[in-house]
Coordinates of C-alpha atoms and ligand atoms in Angstrom, one line a residue:
X1 CA 3.8 151.0 -99.3
X2 CA 0.0 151.3 -99.8
X3 CA -2.2 153.2 -97.2
X4 CA -3.6 150.9 -95.2
X5 CA -4.6 150.4 -91.4
X6 CA -1.8 148.8 -90.2
X7 CA 0.5 151.3 -92.2
X8 CA -1.2 154.2 -89.9
X9 CA -0.8 151.8 -86.8
X10 CA 2.9 151.4 -87.3
X11 CA 3.1 154.9 -88.1
X12 CA 0.9 156.4 -85.5
X13 CA -0.6 154.1 -82.9
X14 CA 1.6 153.6 -79.2
X15 CA 0.6 150.2 -78.0
X16 CA 0.1 149.0 -74.2
X17 CA 2.6 147.0 -72.4
X18 CA 4.5 146.6 -76.0
X19 CA 8.4 147.0 -77.0
X20 CA 7.7 149.6 -79.8
X21 CA 10.9 148.6 -81.1
X22 CA 10.3 144.9 -81.4
X23 CA 6.6 146.0 -82.4
X24 CA 7.7 148.0 -85.4
X25 CA 9.8 145.0 -86.5
X26 CA 6.7 142.8 -86.8
X27 CA 3.7 142.4 -89.0
X28 CA 0.7 143.6 -86.5
X29 CA -2.2 141.2 -86.7
X30 CA -5.5 143.1 -87.5
X31 CA -8.4 142.2 -86.0
X32 CA -11.7 143.2 -88.0
X33 CA -14.5 140.7 -86.9
X34 CA -15.5 138.1 -84.5
X35 CA -18.1 135.5 -84.1
X36 CA -18.3 133.8 -80.7
X37 CA -15.0 132.6 -80.1
X38 CA -13.4 133.3 -82.9
X39 CA -11.5 136.8 -84.2
X40 CA -10.7 137.2 -87.5
X41 CA -8.3 139.1 -89.0
X42 CA -7.3 141.5 -91.9
X43 CA -6.8 138.7 -94.5
X44 CA -9.9 136.5 -93.4
X45 CA -8.2 134.1 -91.2
X46 CA -10.0 132.8 -88.0
X47 CA -8.2 132.2 -84.7
X48 CA -9.9 131.1 -81.7
X49 CA -9.9 133.8 -78.9
X50 CA -8.0 131.9 -76.0
X51 CA -7.6 134.6 -73.6
X52 CA -10.7 136.5 -74.0
X53 CA -9.6 139.2 -75.6
X54 CA -7.0 139.7 -72.4
X55 CA -9.5 138.5 -70.2
X56 CA -12.8 140.7 -70.8
X57 CA -15.5 138.5 -73.3
X58 CA -17.2 136.3 -71.6
X59 CA -20.3 135.1 -74.3
X60 CA -18.8 135.3 -77.3
X61 CA -18.3 138.6 -79.6
X62 CA -21.2 139.6 -82.1
X63 CA -23.4 138.4 -79.4
X64 CA -27.2 138.8 -80.4
X65 CA -28.5 139.6 -77.4
X66 CA -26.0 142.1 -76.5
X67 CA -26.2 143.4 -80.1
X68 CA -29.6 144.0 -79.3
X69 CA -29.3 145.8 -76.3
X70 CA -26.6 148.0 -77.5
X71 CA -28.7 148.9 -80.6
X72 CA -31.9 149.5 -78.5
X73 CA -29.8 151.8 -76.4
X74 CA -28.5 153.5 -79.3
X75 CA -31.9 154.7 -80.7
X76 CA -32.6 156.4 -77.2
X77 CA -29.3 158.0 -76.4
X78 CA -25.4 157.2 -76.2
X79 CA -24.5 159.4 -73.3
X80 CA -25.7 161.7 -70.9
X81 CA -23.7 163.2 -67.5
X82 CA -24.5 161.3 -64.4
X83 CA -23.1 164.8 -62.3
X84 CA -26.3 166.0 -61.4
X85 CA -28.3 163.4 -63.5
X86 CA -29.6 160.0 -63.6
X87 CA -30.3 157.8 -66.0
X88 CA -32.5 154.0 -66.4
X89 CA -29.7 152.1 -67.3
X90 CA -27.0 153.4 -64.6
X91 CA -29.8 153.5 -62.0
X92 CA -31.0 149.7 -62.9
X93 CA -27.4 148.2 -62.9
X94 CA -26.1 150.0 -59.5
X95 CA -29.2 148.3 -58.2
X96 CA -28.2 144.6 -59.9
X97 CA -24.9 144.8 -59.0
X98 CA -25.2 145.9 -54.8
X99 CA -28.2 143.0 -55.2
X100 CA -25.8 140.2 -56.6
X101 CA -24.2 140.0 -53.0
X102 CA -25.3 138.5 -49.7
X103 CA -25.4 140.6 -48.0
X104 CA -26.6 143.2 -50.4
X105 CA -23.9 145.9 -51.5
X106 CA -25.2 149.5 -50.1
X107 CA -23.7 151.5 -52.8
X108 CA -22.3 151.1 -56.5
X109 CA -19.9 154.0 -57.7
X110 CA -19.4 153.6 -61.1
X111 CA -16.5 154.5 -63.4
X112 CA -14.7 153.4 -66.7
X113 CA -12.2 150.7 -66.3
X114 CA -10.3 148.3 -63.8
X115 CA -8.0 151.0 -62.6
X116 CA -10.4 153.3 -61.9
X117 CA -12.6 151.1 -59.8
X118 CA -9.4 150.8 -58.0
X119 CA -8.5 154.4 -57.2
X120 CA -12.1 155.2 -56.2
X121 CA -11.9 152.2 -54.1
X122 CA -8.7 153.5 -52.8
X123 CA -9.9 157.3 -52.4
X124 CA -13.5 156.1 -50.4
X125 CA -11.4 154.3 -48.3
X126 CA -9.0 157.1 -47.2
X127 CA -12.1 159.6 -46.7
X128 CA -14.2 156.8 -45.1
X129 CA -11.5 157.1 -42.4
X130 CA -10.9 160.7 -42.4
X131 CA -15.0 161.0 -41.5
X132 CA -14.8 158.6 -38.9
X133 CA -12.2 160.3 -36.8
X134 CA -9.3 157.7 -37.8
X135 CA -7.2 160.0 -40.2
X136 CA -4.4 158.2 -39.3
X137 CA -5.3 155.0 -41.2
X138 CA -3.8 156.3 -44.4
X139 CA -1.4 153.9 -45.8
X140 CA -2.5 150.6 -48.0
X141 CA -1.1 147.0 -47.9
X142 CA -1.1 144.7 -50.8
X143 CA 0.8 141.8 -51.7
X144 CA 4.0 141.2 -54.1
X145 CA 3.0 139.9 -57.6
X146 CA -0.2 142.0 -57.3
X147 CA -1.6 143.6 -60.7
X148 CA -4.8 146.2 -59.7
X149 CA -3.9 148.9 -63.0
X150 CA -1.7 151.4 -64.0
X151 CA -2.8 154.9 -63.2
X152 CA -0.6 156.4 -60.3
X153 CA -2.9 154.8 -57.2
X154 CA -3.1 151.6 -58.7
X155 CA 0.3 150.9 -59.4
X156 CA 1.1 152.3 -56.3
X157 CA -0.3 148.6 -55.0
X158 CA 1.3 146.8 -57.9
X159 CA 4.1 144.4 -56.9
X160 CA 5.4 143.4 -60.0
X161 CA 8.7 145.5 -60.0
X162 CA 9.1 145.5 -63.9
X163 CA 6.1 147.1 -64.3
X164 CA 6.4 149.1 -61.2
X165 CA 9.4 149.9 -59.7
X166 CA 10.0 152.6 -62.6
X167 CA 7.5 154.8 -60.8
X168 CA 8.1 153.8 -57.1
X169 CA 9.2 157.4 -55.7
X170 CA 5.8 158.8 -57.1
X171 CA 3.4 156.3 -55.4
X172 CA 1.7 156.2 -52.6
X173 CA 2.4 155.2 -49.1
X174 CA 1.8 150.9 -49.7
X175 CA 3.2 147.7 -47.4
X176 CA 3.8 145.3 -50.3
X177 CA 3.7 141.7 -47.9
X178 CA 4.1 138.2 -49.4
X179 CA 1.8 136.7 -47.3
X180 CA -0.9 136.6 -44.9
X181 CA 1.9 135.5 -42.1
X182 CA 3.8 138.6 -43.2
X183 CA 1.0 141.1 -43.0
X184 CA 0.4 139.9 -39.5
X185 CA 3.5 140.9 -38.5
X186 CA 3.1 144.5 -39.2
X187 CA 1.2 147.3 -37.0
X188 CA -2.2 147.6 -38.5
X189 CA -3.2 151.0 -36.9
X190 CA -2.1 152.9 -39.9
X191 CA -3.8 150.7 -42.3
X192 CA -7.0 152.0 -44.4
X193 CA -7.5 148.7 -46.6
X194 CA -5.9 145.7 -48.0
X195 CA -6.4 145.1 -51.4
X196 CA -6.5 141.7 -53.1
X197 CA -7.1 139.5 -56.1
X198 CA -9.2 137.0 -54.9
X199 CA -8.1 133.4 -55.5
X200 CA -6.1 134.3 -58.5
X201 CA -3.4 136.8 -59.4
X202 CA -4.0 137.0 -62.7
X203 CA -0.9 139.1 -64.0
X204 CA 1.3 137.4 -61.6
X205 CA 1.2 134.7 -63.9
X206 CA -1.9 133.0 -62.5
X207 CA -1.0 132.8 -59.2
X208 CA -3.3 130.4 -57.4
X209 CA -3.6 131.3 -53.3
X210 CA -3.6 128.6 -50.9
X211 CA -7.2 127.7 -50.0
X212 CA -8.9 129.3 -47.1
X213 CA -6.6 132.1 -47.8
X214 CA -9.2 135.1 -48.6
X215 CA -11.3 134.0 -45.5
X216 CA -8.1 134.4 -43.1
X217 CA -7.6 137.3 -44.8
X218 CA -11.2 138.9 -43.9
X219 CA -11.1 137.6 -40.4
X220 CA -8.1 139.6 -39.4
X221 CA -9.0 142.7 -41.4
X222 CA -12.1 142.5 -39.1
X223 CA -10.3 142.6 -36.2
X224 CA -8.0 144.9 -36.7
X225 CA -10.4 147.7 -38.3
X226 CA -8.8 147.5 -41.7
X227 CA -11.0 147.6 -44.5
X228 CA -11.0 144.7 -47.1
X229 CA -11.0 145.6 -51.1
X230 CA -11.4 142.7 -53.0
X231 CA -10.2 143.4 -56.8
X232 CA -12.7 141.1 -58.9
X233 CA -11.6 142.8 -62.3
X234 CA -10.2 139.6 -63.6
X235 CA -12.3 137.1 -61.4
X236 CA -15.7 138.5 -61.6
X237 CA -18.5 137.4 -63.7
X238 CA -18.2 133.8 -63.8
X239 CA -14.8 133.5 -64.9
X240 CA -13.9 130.9 -61.7
X241 CA -16.5 129.0 -61.9
X242 CA -19.0 131.0 -59.5
X243 CA -20.1 134.6 -60.3
X244 CA -17.7 135.9 -57.9
X245 CA -14.4 134.5 -56.5
X246 CA -15.0 135.7 -53.3
X247 CA -17.9 133.3 -53.2
X248 CA -15.4 130.3 -53.1
X249 CA -14.8 131.4 -49.7
X250 CA -18.4 133.4 -48.4
X251 CA -16.2 136.6 -48.0
X252 CA -18.2 139.6 -48.3
X253 CA -15.6 142.2 -48.8
X254 CA -16.0 146.1 -47.5
X255 CA -15.2 147.1 -51.1
X256 CA -15.1 145.5 -54.4
X257 CA -13.8 146.4 -57.8
X258 CA -15.4 145.3 -60.9
X259 CA -14.8 145.8 -64.2
X260 CA -13.2 143.9 -67.8
X261 CA -16.2 141.3 -67.7
X262 CA -18.8 144.0 -66.6
X263 CA -20.0 144.4 -70.0
X264 CA -19.4 140.7 -71.5
X265 CA -16.3 142.1 -72.9
X266 CA -18.2 145.0 -74.9
X267 CA -17.5 148.1 -73.7
X268 CA -14.9 150.0 -70.8
X269 CA -17.1 150.3 -67.8
X270 CA -16.2 149.6 -64.2
X271 CA -17.7 149.6 -61.0
X272 CA -16.8 149.7 -57.4
X273 CA -19.3 148.2 -54.5
X274 CA -19.3 149.5 -50.9
X275 CA -21.0 148.2 -47.7
X276 CA -23.6 150.2 -45.9
X277 CA -20.9 150.5 -43.0
X278 CA -18.7 152.7 -45.9
X279 CA -21.4 154.4 -47.6
X280 CA -22.9 155.8 -44.0
X281 CA -20.5 158.5 -43.3
X282 CA -21.0 159.9 -46.6
X283 CA -24.9 160.3 -46.1
X284 CA -24.1 163.4 -44.4
X285 CA -24.9 166.8 -46.0
X286 CA -21.8 168.3 -44.4
X287 CA -19.5 169.2 -47.4
X288 CA -16.5 167.2 -46.0
X289 CA -18.7 164.1 -46.8
X290 CA -18.7 164.7 -50.8
X291 CA -16.6 162.0 -52.7
X292 CA -14.5 164.5 -54.9
X293 CA -14.2 161.9 -57.7
X294 CA -15.9 161.1 -61.0
X295 CA -15.2 161.1 -64.6
X296 CA -16.5 162.5 -67.6
X297 CA -18.2 159.2 -68.7
X298 CA -19.3 157.7 -65.4
X299 CA -22.9 155.8 -65.5
X300 CA -22.7 155.8 -70.0
X301 CA -25.9 154.6 -70.9
X302 CA -24.4 152.5 -73.7
X303 CA -22.1 150.6 -71.4
X304 CA -24.6 150.3 -68.5
X305 CA -27.8 148.8 -70.9
X306 CA -24.5 146.6 -71.8
X307 CA -24.1 145.6 -68.5
X308 CA -27.6 144.8 -67.6
X309 CA -27.8 142.5 -70.5
X310 CA -24.7 140.4 -69.4
X311 CA -26.5 140.3 -65.9
X312 CA -29.7 139.3 -67.8
X313 CA -27.9 136.3 -69.9
X314 CA -26.6 134.9 -66.5
X315 CA -30.1 135.1 -65.1
X316 CA -31.7 133.2 -68.6
X317 CA -28.6 131.1 -69.4
X318 CA -27.1 128.0 -67.2
X319 CA -23.8 130.0 -67.6
X320 CA -22.1 129.2 -64.7
X321 CA -22.9 125.7 -64.8
X322 CA -21.6 125.4 -68.7
X323 CA -18.6 127.3 -66.9
X324 CA -17.7 124.5 -64.8
X325 CA -19.0 121.7 -67.2
X326 CA -16.0 123.7 -69.6
X327 CA -13.3 123.7 -66.9
X328 CA -13.6 120.4 -66.8
X329 CA -13.5 119.6 -70.6
X330 CA -10.4 122.0 -70.5
X331 CA -8.6 120.2 -67.4
X332 CA -8.8 116.9 -69.4
X333 CA -7.5 118.3 -72.9
X334 CA -4.9 119.8 -70.7
X335 CA -4.2 116.6 -69.2
X336 CA -4.1 115.0 -72.7
X337 CA -2.9 117.3 -74.9
X338 CA -0.2 119.5 -72.9
X339 CA 0.5 118.2 -69.3
X340 CA 2.2 115.1 -71.1
X341 CA 4.6 117.1 -72.7
X342 CA 8.3 117.8 -71.3
X343 CA 8.2 121.3 -71.1
X344 CA 5.4 121.9 -69.2
X345 CA 5.0 122.2 -65.8
X346 CA 2.4 123.3 -62.8
X347 CA -0.6 123.1 -64.4
X348 CA -3.7 125.0 -62.7
X349 CA -7.2 125.6 -63.3
X350 CA -10.0 127.1 -61.7
X351 CA -13.2 128.0 -64.0
X352 CA -12.0 128.7 -67.4
X353 CA -8.9 130.4 -65.7
X354 CA -6.0 127.5 -67.1
X355 CA -2.2 128.1 -66.7
X356 CA 0.6 126.1 -67.1
X357 CA 4.5 127.4 -66.9
X358 CA 7.2 126.3 -69.7
X359 CA 10.2 124.8 -68.3
X360 CA 13.2 123.3 -70.2
X361 CA 12.6 119.4 -71.1
X362 CA 15.4 118.3 -69.9
X363 CA 17.0 120.5 -67.0
X364 CA 13.5 121.1 -66.0
X365 CA 14.7 124.6 -64.9
X366 CA 13.2 127.8 -66.4
X367 CA 14.1 129.2 -69.6
X368 CA 16.6 132.4 -69.9
X369 CA 14.4 135.3 -69.7
X370 CA 16.0 137.0 -73.3
X371 CA 14.6 133.8 -75.2
X372 CA 11.4 134.9 -74.4
X373 CA 9.7 131.4 -74.7
X374 CA 6.2 131.9 -73.9
X375 CA 6.0 134.6 -76.5
X376 CA 7.8 132.6 -78.9
X377 CA 5.1 129.6 -78.3
X378 CA 2.0 132.0 -78.7
X379 CA 3.2 133.0 -81.7
X380 CA 3.3 129.9 -83.7
X381 CA 0.2 129.3 -81.9
X382 CA -1.0 131.7 -84.4
X383 CA -0.2 129.4 -87.1
X384 CA -2.5 126.8 -85.6
X385 CA -5.3 129.1 -85.3
X386 CA -5.0 130.5 -81.5
X387 CA -4.3 133.9 -80.0
X388 CA -3.8 133.9 -76.6
X389 CA -1.1 136.5 -74.6
X390 CA 1.3 134.7 -72.5
X391 CA 2.5 136.0 -69.0
X392 CA 6.3 135.7 -69.3
X393 CA 6.9 131.7 -69.6
X394 CA 3.3 131.0 -68.2
X395 CA 0.6 129.9 -70.9
X396 CA -2.5 131.1 -70.2
X397 CA -5.9 129.6 -71.2
X398 CA -8.8 131.7 -70.7
X399 CA -11.6 131.5 -73.7
X400 CA -14.8 133.0 -73.3
X401 CA -17.5 131.1 -71.0
X402 CA -19.3 130.0 -73.9
X403 CA -16.3 128.2 -75.7
X404 CA -17.6 124.7 -76.7
X405 CA -15.6 121.3 -76.1
X406 CA -14.7 121.3 -79.7
X407 CA -13.3 124.8 -79.2
X408 CA -11.2 123.8 -75.7
X409 CA -9.5 120.9 -78.3
X410 CA -8.5 122.9 -81.1
X411 CA -7.0 125.1 -78.4
X412 CA -5.1 122.5 -76.7
X413 CA -4.1 121.0 -80.1
X414 CA -2.8 124.3 -81.4
X415 CA -0.7 125.1 -78.0
X416 CA 0.7 120.9 -78.2
X417 CA 1.7 121.7 -81.8
X418 CA 3.1 125.0 -81.0
X419 CA 5.2 123.7 -78.5
X420 CA 6.3 120.9 -80.5
X421 CA 7.7 123.0 -83.1
X422 CA 9.0 125.0 -81.1
X423 CA 12.8 124.1 -81.3
X424 CA 13.6 124.7 -77.0
X425 CA 10.4 123.3 -75.8
X426 CA 10.7 120.3 -78.1
X427 CA 11.3 116.9 -76.1
X428 CA 14.0 115.5 -78.1
Ligands
PLP501 C1 -7.2 144.0 -66.0 C2 -7.0 144.1 -64.3 C3 -7.1 145.7 -64.0 C4 -6.8 146.9 -64.6 O1 -8.3 147.0 -65.2 P1 -8.1 148.1 -66.7 O2 -9.8 148.0 -67.1 O3 -7.0 147.2 -67.3 O4 -7.7 149.2 -66.0 C5 -7.0 145.4 -62.3 N1 -7.1 144.4 -61.3 C6 -7.0 143.1 -62.3 C7 -7.3 142.2 -61.0 C8 -7.0 143.4 -63.5 O5 -6.5 142.2 -64.4

């Protein structure tokens, strides 16, 4: 065998959320180029990016404005430390992110990814209660099925046993509840904060919360002195049809975590936004008011320049209006091509997050886990020019926000063909 990048991968790389034994039995697909909603592999094959490169891409790959912004920033400087210094793109980004909300947030704490945005919000919440004389508020509540990232603090909040149970004894104390009703049964006096993915739990097979739940949760938190942390890492930046999912229920949480789409899907960058009330005790010159948290690349200039351009694209172009049009187109295409198949059930869509569950076409019950039907169908869809990653037997359609009507049709037809070609999902 010749030396080539795929061989090096098989020899040296370790992939996230991937069984490496199975990986080594497969031929890795290597993505070498992107244009708009299309990705190209090492052999020149084209695929639609059906999950926005794991929920990150907004305006398409190789986007002229984002490319230009990155190049312009590169010609000045790529990175300098935010520890003891500031820089123009980071400062401007903090201002713009805070002011995207009503009422505006008071401060923006930058970090590197969704997990760190959550870690920072947990530490800020704990220290806030310590500084304001409520050190007994030292635990968190989160929901079953929740996914807030993989670092140890963020994974403590996780409600997906397959991912997190193994690490449980090393986790920080968290009250994990199934619903708001269950949360209301518990004593709130030791809770620092409740963490929630607003509207949709992404990794929990795209589970949609009941309408009004987020607003009720905010009300419960406010009446019990518990902070509300919204994890908008997946839902932020237009994904659900509004800039942020919280806007659907007129909720302004105490803290918000942002990442994935922040740079339009170009580079890792994250932000934790906090309200005036949270920041207030941290303004003191007392040494105890220092937040001892940060990362080497905090305030990375290249990432911040990309994030600023992402926000400028939202201002200059009718992105949200387009998402809502595309959402209807996607819903219609799913109804036409997929919902009528006997192996498809529970179709759900909000903005450009669509999901459907696979069931046995005759018994209408879930397939045995060992069959890995979701993965099987998505592998077959590759042959029809579509890349997407399922969550177990839930198929996810989450294209970049710039997806065209024609591309939407290609996506649903590719999935239809994949379902019809896969023995177990065939209606016969
Ligand atoms: C992806 C995700 C995270 C973790 O973000 P990373 O950048 O992968 O660390 C946290 N919360 C939600 C809701 C996510 O979808």
